[in-house]
Short mmCIF file of C-alpha atoms in Angstrom, two decimals:
data_model
loop_
_atom_site.label_atom_id
_atom_site.label_comp_id
_atom_site.label_asym_id
_atom_site.label_seq_id
_atom_site.Cartn_x
_atom_site.Cartn_y
_atom_site.Cartn_z
CA MET A 223 145.89 83.97 152.04
CA HIS A 224 147.20 86.16 149.31
CA ASP A 225 145.16 88.89 147.68
CA LYS A 226 144.59 88.35 143.97
CA LYS A 227 145.85 91.20 141.87
CA GLU A 228 143.37 92.59 139.40
CA LYS A 229 144.54 92.42 135.79
CA PRO A 230 144.87 95.83 134.17
CA PRO A 231 142.48 96.46 131.25
CA ARG A 232 143.86 95.71 127.81
CA GLY A 233 144.56 98.73 125.65
CA PRO A 234 145.52 99.44 122.04
CA ARG A 235 149.12 98.57 122.79
CA ASP A 236 148.18 95.01 123.77
CA PHE A 237 146.13 94.63 120.60
CA LEU A 238 149.06 95.76 118.47
CA THR A 239 151.32 93.36 120.33
CA VAL A 240 149.07 90.38 119.54
CA LEU A 241 148.73 91.52 115.94
CA PHE A 242 152.50 91.82 115.55
CA LYS A 243 152.98 88.40 117.12
CA HIS A 244 150.66 86.75 114.55
CA ARG A 245 151.59 89.03 111.66
CA ILE A 246 152.46 86.13 109.35
CA LYS A 247 149.07 84.43 109.80
CA VAL A 248 147.13 87.69 109.38
CA GLY A 249 149.14 88.68 106.31
CA GLY A 250 148.70 85.24 104.77
CA PHE A 251 144.93 85.32 105.29
CA PHE A 252 144.65 88.80 103.76
CA LEU A 253 146.82 87.85 100.78
CA ALA A 254 144.81 84.66 100.18
CA SER A 255 141.55 86.63 100.19
CA VAL A 256 142.90 89.12 97.66
CA LEU A 257 144.23 86.34 95.41
CA ILE A 258 140.92 84.43 95.50
CA ALA A 259 138.98 87.58 94.59
CA ALA A 260 141.40 88.42 91.78
CA VAL A 261 141.37 84.89 90.33
CA GLY A 262 137.57 84.79 90.53
CA SER A 263 137.25 88.10 88.69
CA PHE A 264 139.53 86.82 85.92
CA LEU A 265 137.87 83.41 85.60
CA LEU A 266 134.26 84.63 85.62
CA PRO A 267 133.19 86.00 82.24
CA PRO A 268 132.25 89.70 82.35
CA THR A 269 128.66 90.82 81.81
CA TYR A 270 127.99 93.90 79.73
CA GLU A 271 124.91 96.09 79.87
CA ALA A 272 123.51 98.11 76.99
CA ARG A 273 121.15 100.94 77.86
CA SER A 274 118.73 103.16 76.00
CA SER A 275 116.32 105.90 77.05
CA LEU A 276 112.96 106.61 75.48
CA THR A 277 110.92 109.77 75.86
CA VAL A 278 107.16 109.36 75.76
CA LYS A 279 105.89 112.45 74.00
CA THR A 280 102.24 113.37 74.42
CA GLY A 281 101.51 113.83 70.75
CA ARG A 282 98.27 113.31 68.86
CA GLU A 283 98.41 109.57 69.39
CA TYR A 284 97.79 110.21 73.09
CA VAL A 285 94.80 112.53 72.69
CA THR A 286 91.27 111.80 71.65
CA PRO A 287 88.49 114.11 70.45
CA ARG A 288 85.63 114.71 72.84
CA ASP A 289 82.04 114.08 71.89
CA SER A 290 81.11 117.65 72.76
CA GLY A 291 80.98 118.86 69.17
CA ASP A 292 84.14 120.92 69.57
CA ALA A 293 86.66 119.48 67.13
CA GLY A 294 89.50 121.34 68.79
CA ALA A 295 88.81 120.00 72.26
CA LEU A 296 91.31 117.27 73.10
CA MET A 297 91.74 114.95 76.03
CA LEU A 298 95.21 114.30 77.34
CA LEU A 299 95.73 110.86 78.82
CA GLN A 300 97.35 110.70 82.22
CA LEU A 301 101.10 110.53 81.69
CA GLU A 302 101.80 107.96 84.41
CA GLU A 303 99.27 105.54 82.95
CA VAL A 304 100.70 106.03 79.47
CA VAL A 305 104.28 105.39 80.65
CA ASN A 306 103.26 102.26 82.58
CA SER A 307 101.44 100.89 79.55
CA GLU A 308 104.41 101.58 77.28
CA VAL A 309 106.70 99.81 79.77
CA ARG A 310 104.52 96.71 79.55
CA ILE A 311 104.59 96.83 75.76
CA LEU A 312 108.39 97.18 75.69
CA SER A 313 108.81 94.14 77.92
CA SER A 314 106.11 92.10 76.17
CA ARG A 315 106.88 88.58 75.04
CA GLU A 316 105.90 89.38 71.46
CA LEU A 317 108.64 92.00 71.06
CA ILE A 318 111.21 89.80 72.82
CA GLU A 319 110.49 86.86 70.52
CA LYS A 320 110.67 89.17 67.52
CA VAL A 321 114.15 90.32 68.59
CA LEU A 322 115.29 86.72 69.12
CA ALA A 323 113.87 85.65 65.76
CA THR A 324 115.85 88.42 64.08
CA MET A 325 119.12 87.79 65.93
CA LYS A 326 118.68 83.97 66.05
CA VAL A 327 118.63 82.02 69.30
CA GLU A 328 122.02 80.44 68.57
CA THR A 329 123.57 83.92 68.50
CA VAL A 330 122.04 85.26 71.71
CA TYR A 331 121.87 82.05 73.76
CA PRO A 332 123.79 79.29 71.94
CA GLU A 333 123.40 76.95 74.92
CA LEU A 334 119.62 77.00 74.37
CA ALA A 335 119.68 76.44 70.62
CA ALA A 336 119.82 72.63 70.89
CA PRO A 337 116.48 70.78 70.76
CA PRO A 338 115.20 70.63 74.36
CA LEU A 339 114.11 67.48 76.15
CA SER A 340 110.90 69.15 77.37
CA THR A 341 108.03 70.59 75.34
CA THR A 342 109.53 74.10 75.61
CA THR A 343 110.95 75.30 72.30
CA PRO A 344 114.38 76.98 72.07
CA LEU A 345 112.65 80.28 71.27
CA GLN A 346 110.48 80.06 74.39
CA ALA A 347 113.44 79.18 76.61
CA ALA A 348 115.48 82.01 75.10
CA ALA A 349 112.60 84.45 75.63
CA LEU A 350 112.50 83.58 79.33
CA ALA A 351 116.27 84.06 79.65
CA PHE A 352 116.07 87.32 77.69
CA LYS A 353 113.35 88.70 79.97
CA LYS A 354 115.38 87.89 83.10
CA ASN A 355 118.24 90.01 81.76
CA LEU A 356 115.97 92.81 80.52
CA THR A 357 115.06 95.83 82.64
CA VAL A 358 112.41 98.28 81.48
CA GLU A 359 111.48 100.99 83.99
CA GLY A 360 109.75 104.33 83.86
CA VAL A 361 111.57 107.15 85.61
CA LYS A 362 109.35 108.43 88.42
CA LYS A 363 107.47 111.68 87.78
CA SER A 364 108.76 111.95 84.21
CA ASN A 365 107.99 110.77 80.68
CA VAL A 366 111.28 108.84 80.32
CA ILE A 367 111.59 105.04 80.03
CA GLU A 368 114.93 103.35 80.71
CA VAL A 369 115.71 100.13 78.80
CA ALA A 370 118.70 97.95 79.78
CA PHE A 371 119.82 94.49 78.64
CA ARG A 372 122.68 92.42 80.09
CA HIS A 373 124.75 89.94 78.06
CA LYS A 374 128.25 88.49 77.98
CA ASP A 375 128.81 89.90 74.49
CA PRO A 376 128.62 93.72 74.35
CA ARG A 377 127.71 93.67 70.64
CA VAL A 378 124.80 91.29 71.27
CA ALA A 379 123.59 93.45 74.17
CA ALA A 380 123.69 96.64 72.09
CA ARG A 381 121.96 95.10 69.07
CA ALA A 382 119.26 93.51 71.23
CA VAL A 383 118.37 96.86 72.81
CA ASN A 384 118.33 98.61 69.43
CA LEU A 385 116.09 95.95 67.88
CA LEU A 386 113.76 96.02 70.87
CA VAL A 387 113.35 99.80 70.63
CA ASP A 388 112.92 99.67 66.83
CA GLY A 389 110.29 96.94 67.14
CA TYR A 390 108.45 98.95 69.77
CA ARG A 391 108.36 102.03 67.53
CA GLU A 392 107.11 100.03 64.54
CA LYS A 393 104.39 98.42 66.62
CA HIS A 394 103.38 101.74 68.09
CA LEU A 395 102.96 103.39 64.69
CA ARG A 396 101.15 100.38 63.25
CA VAL A 397 98.62 100.20 66.06
CA PHE A 398 97.75 103.89 66.00
CA SER A 399 97.25 103.77 62.23
CA ASP A 400 94.78 100.87 62.67
CA PRO A 401 91.11 101.88 62.15
CA ARG A 402 90.26 99.98 65.35
CA ALA A 403 92.20 102.58 67.31
CA SER A 404 89.71 105.31 66.38
CA PHE A 405 86.87 103.18 67.78
CA LEU A 406 88.72 102.77 71.07
CA GLU A 407 89.46 106.49 71.12
CA LYS A 408 85.77 107.32 70.77
CA GLN A 409 84.89 104.89 73.54
CA LEU A 410 87.59 106.35 75.76
CA ALA A 411 86.36 109.88 75.05
CA GLY A 412 82.86 108.82 76.09
CA TYR A 413 84.16 107.33 79.34
CA ASP A 414 86.10 110.51 80.04
CA ALA A 415 83.10 112.75 79.35
CA LYS A 416 80.96 110.72 81.76
CA ARG A 417 83.72 110.77 84.38
CA LYS A 418 84.09 114.54 84.19
CA ASP A 419 80.31 115.04 84.25
CA SER A 420 79.96 113.03 87.48
CA GLU A 421 82.86 114.96 89.03
CA GLN A 422 81.28 118.29 88.06
CA ARG A 423 77.91 117.27 89.55
CA MET A 424 79.65 116.25 92.77
CA GLU A 425 81.46 119.60 92.99
CA ALA A 426 78.24 121.51 92.22
CA PHE A 427 76.54 119.61 95.05
CA ARG A 428 79.36 120.60 97.41
CA ARG A 429 79.10 124.29 96.53
CA LYS A 430 75.30 124.44 96.61
CA ASN A 431 74.99 122.76 100.03
CA ARG A 432 78.30 124.03 101.49
CA PHE A 433 79.25 120.41 101.96
CA PHE A 434 83.03 120.76 101.97
CA PHE A 435 84.21 119.02 105.16
CA PRO A 436 81.47 116.51 106.03
CA GLU A 437 83.23 114.84 108.96
CA GLU A 438 84.12 118.13 110.65
CA GLN A 439 80.68 119.60 109.94
CA LYS A 440 78.91 116.56 111.40
CA SER A 441 81.18 116.60 114.46
CA LEU A 442 80.42 120.30 115.05
CA LEU A 443 76.67 119.68 114.74
CA LEU A 444 76.79 116.83 117.27
CA LYS A 445 78.80 118.97 119.67
CA ARG A 446 76.25 121.80 119.46
CA TYR A 447 73.44 119.28 119.98
CA GLN A 448 75.11 117.83 123.09
CA GLU A 449 75.67 121.31 124.55
CA ALA A 450 72.05 122.35 123.90
CA ASN A 451 70.76 119.10 125.39
CA LEU A 452 72.90 119.65 128.48
CA LEU A 453 71.44 123.16 128.91
CA VAL A 454 67.91 121.72 128.74
CA GLN A 455 68.74 119.15 131.40
CA ASN A 456 70.26 121.82 133.69
CA THR A 457 67.25 124.12 133.30
CA ARG A 458 64.80 121.30 134.00
CA ARG A 459 66.75 120.44 137.14
CA GLU A 460 66.47 124.05 138.29
CA ILE A 461 62.70 123.98 137.63
CA ARG A 462 62.35 120.77 139.65
CA LEU A 463 64.26 122.31 142.56
CA ALA A 464 62.11 125.44 142.37
CA ARG A 465 58.93 123.40 142.61
CA GLU A 466 60.22 121.23 145.47
CA ARG A 467 61.45 124.14 147.61
CA PRO A 468 59.47 127.21 146.64
CA LYS A 469 60.09 129.06 149.95
CA GLU A 470 63.90 128.91 149.90
CA ARG A 471 65.30 132.26 148.76
CA GLU A 472 68.60 130.82 147.63
CA THR A 473 66.82 128.65 145.07
CA VAL A 474 64.00 130.90 143.90
CA GLU A 475 64.37 134.55 144.77
CA THR A 476 61.09 135.89 143.30
CA PRO A 477 57.81 134.34 142.20
CA ALA A 478 58.69 135.30 138.62
CA ASP A 479 61.66 132.90 138.55
CA LEU A 480 59.61 129.78 137.81
CA PRO A 481 57.83 131.15 134.69
CA SER A 482 61.16 132.51 133.49
CA LEU A 483 62.78 129.10 133.89
CA ASN A 484 59.86 127.44 132.10
CA ALA A 485 60.19 129.87 129.18
CA GLU A 486 63.94 129.30 129.05
CA ALA A 487 63.47 125.51 129.07
CA ALA A 488 60.91 125.74 126.25
CA ALA A 489 63.27 127.85 124.14
CA GLN A 490 66.12 125.44 124.77
CA ALA A 491 63.91 122.47 123.87
CA ARG A 492 63.01 124.18 120.58
CA ARG A 493 66.71 124.69 119.95
CA VAL A 494 67.37 120.98 120.55
CA ARG A 495 64.58 119.99 118.16
CA ALA A 496 65.95 122.40 115.54
CA LEU A 497 69.39 120.85 115.88
CA GLU A 498 67.87 117.37 115.56
CA ASP A 499 66.19 118.47 112.32
CA GLU A 500 69.49 119.96 111.16
CA ILE A 501 71.33 116.69 111.88
CA ARG A 502 68.71 114.67 109.98
CA ALA A 503 68.97 117.07 107.03
CA PHE A 504 72.75 116.77 107.13
CA ASP A 505 72.47 112.97 107.10
CA ARG A 506 70.26 113.18 104.01
CA LEU A 507 72.82 115.42 102.33
CA ASP A 508 75.58 112.99 103.26
CA THR A 509 73.61 110.07 101.79
CA ALA A 510 73.08 111.98 98.53
CA PHE A 511 76.73 113.00 98.41
CA GLN A 512 77.94 109.45 99.00
CA ALA A 513 75.76 108.28 96.10
CA LEU A 514 77.34 110.92 93.84
CA LYS A 515 80.79 109.93 95.08
CA ARG A 516 80.16 106.24 94.35
CA GLU A 517 79.02 107.16 90.86
CA ALA A 518 82.12 109.31 90.30
CA ASP A 519 84.37 106.50 91.57
CA ALA A 520 82.65 103.99 89.28
CA ASP A 521 83.07 106.31 86.28
CA GLN A 522 86.74 106.79 87.20
CA LYS A 523 87.25 103.01 87.33
CA THR A 524 85.47 102.61 83.98
CA TYR A 525 87.73 105.26 82.47
CA ARG A 526 90.85 103.56 83.79
CA ALA A 527 89.58 100.23 82.48
CA GLY A 528 89.12 101.89 79.11
CA LEU A 529 92.72 103.07 79.20
CA GLU A 530 93.88 99.57 80.05
CA LEU A 531 91.78 98.17 77.21
CA ALA A 532 93.23 100.66 74.73
CA PHE A 533 96.81 99.80 75.61
CA LEU A 534 96.04 96.11 75.91
CA SER A 535 94.77 96.31 72.35
CA GLU A 536 98.07 97.90 71.40
CA SER A 537 100.18 95.28 73.15
CA ALA A 538 98.11 92.36 71.86
CA SER A 539 97.23 93.56 68.37
CA GLU A 540 99.10 90.66 66.83
CA SER A 541 99.32 88.34 69.80
CA PHE A 542 96.99 85.72 68.37
CA SER A 543 98.25 85.72 64.81
CA THR A 544 99.19 82.03 65.09
CA PRO A 545 97.85 79.13 67.18
CA GLY A 546 101.21 78.82 68.96
CA ILE A 547 101.14 82.46 70.08
CA ALA A 548 97.53 82.08 71.24
CA GLU A 549 98.46 79.04 73.35
CA ARG A 550 101.36 80.88 74.98
CA GLN A 551 99.36 84.03 75.73
CA LEU A 552 96.25 82.26 77.04
CA ALA A 553 97.99 79.21 78.56
CA LEU A 554 95.29 77.07 76.92
CA PRO A 555 95.51 74.49 74.13
CA VAL A 556 94.11 75.45 70.71
CA LEU A 557 91.71 72.67 69.71
CA ALA A 558 90.91 73.94 66.22
CA THR A 559 91.49 76.89 63.92
CA ILE A 560 89.08 78.46 61.44
CA ARG A 561 90.51 80.22 58.43
CA HIS A 562 89.07 83.67 57.87
CA ARG A 563 88.02 84.66 54.36
CA ASP A 564 87.54 88.27 53.35
#
């Protein structure tokens, strides 16, 4: 029998040898990949992106007078909520369709200008395509909104962004000059006053009752109660032993020990009862505080709903100006229309 020789491990030199041996195949594969990528980049039409930045300034249109009688007292809306609402308005279907109506569908999306086979109109189809290529985002922790639109024609992309921003500004000014806005402002001020009142009552309750860390305070009370209860049990055990073996010196050294233990047990029992009363009082405080907290949370939700209503009114101020717009917004058929007469 012959011993089999172990093959030495392959090293970098062996790898280079194999690579050099198949250098033509490797080079051809690399060259083909580069050529395919280059041809694809030349054949595919480029996509351009136009961008614009908007700064949401907290001017007078974002403040409302309080009902406190102080004409100079103003309420500043939360910036994050304002920016989010403005983002929704900028990307609303109404503004998109207004831009497409100005630029014409055949200019922005000529492939969608032909009469469709389905019930969708060219304007509706173009609005969907426009929204897919539109990006409207608020920059985190700032009052800046970034608007970007992608299109194969750079001039179309730039004009679309400019028209969208211009339409947003016009709508913004028009809504805040509407008399209905003052009514919403008064409602919102009332919601805010109620919200702040409930928060102040909750904080006053905390300070008056020193109710700052309820979970930790309750845990400390229970711990003290358990320790006091354990002391009572230990003392009662000592009393029982003293009564069972009154003559043993190691258990009861003097006749005065038993009355002393009884007095100590009585004092400890009073301490346990006092702690029980303290725990029950704490539970009552916690119940009252939770009621105040639920009220404050409900007022906060009402206030936020008021904010949403105010900005929904802004974004939908003209949404139902025609039956077609009403059908698209509500996704319901319009059965009849009634003409309004002033």
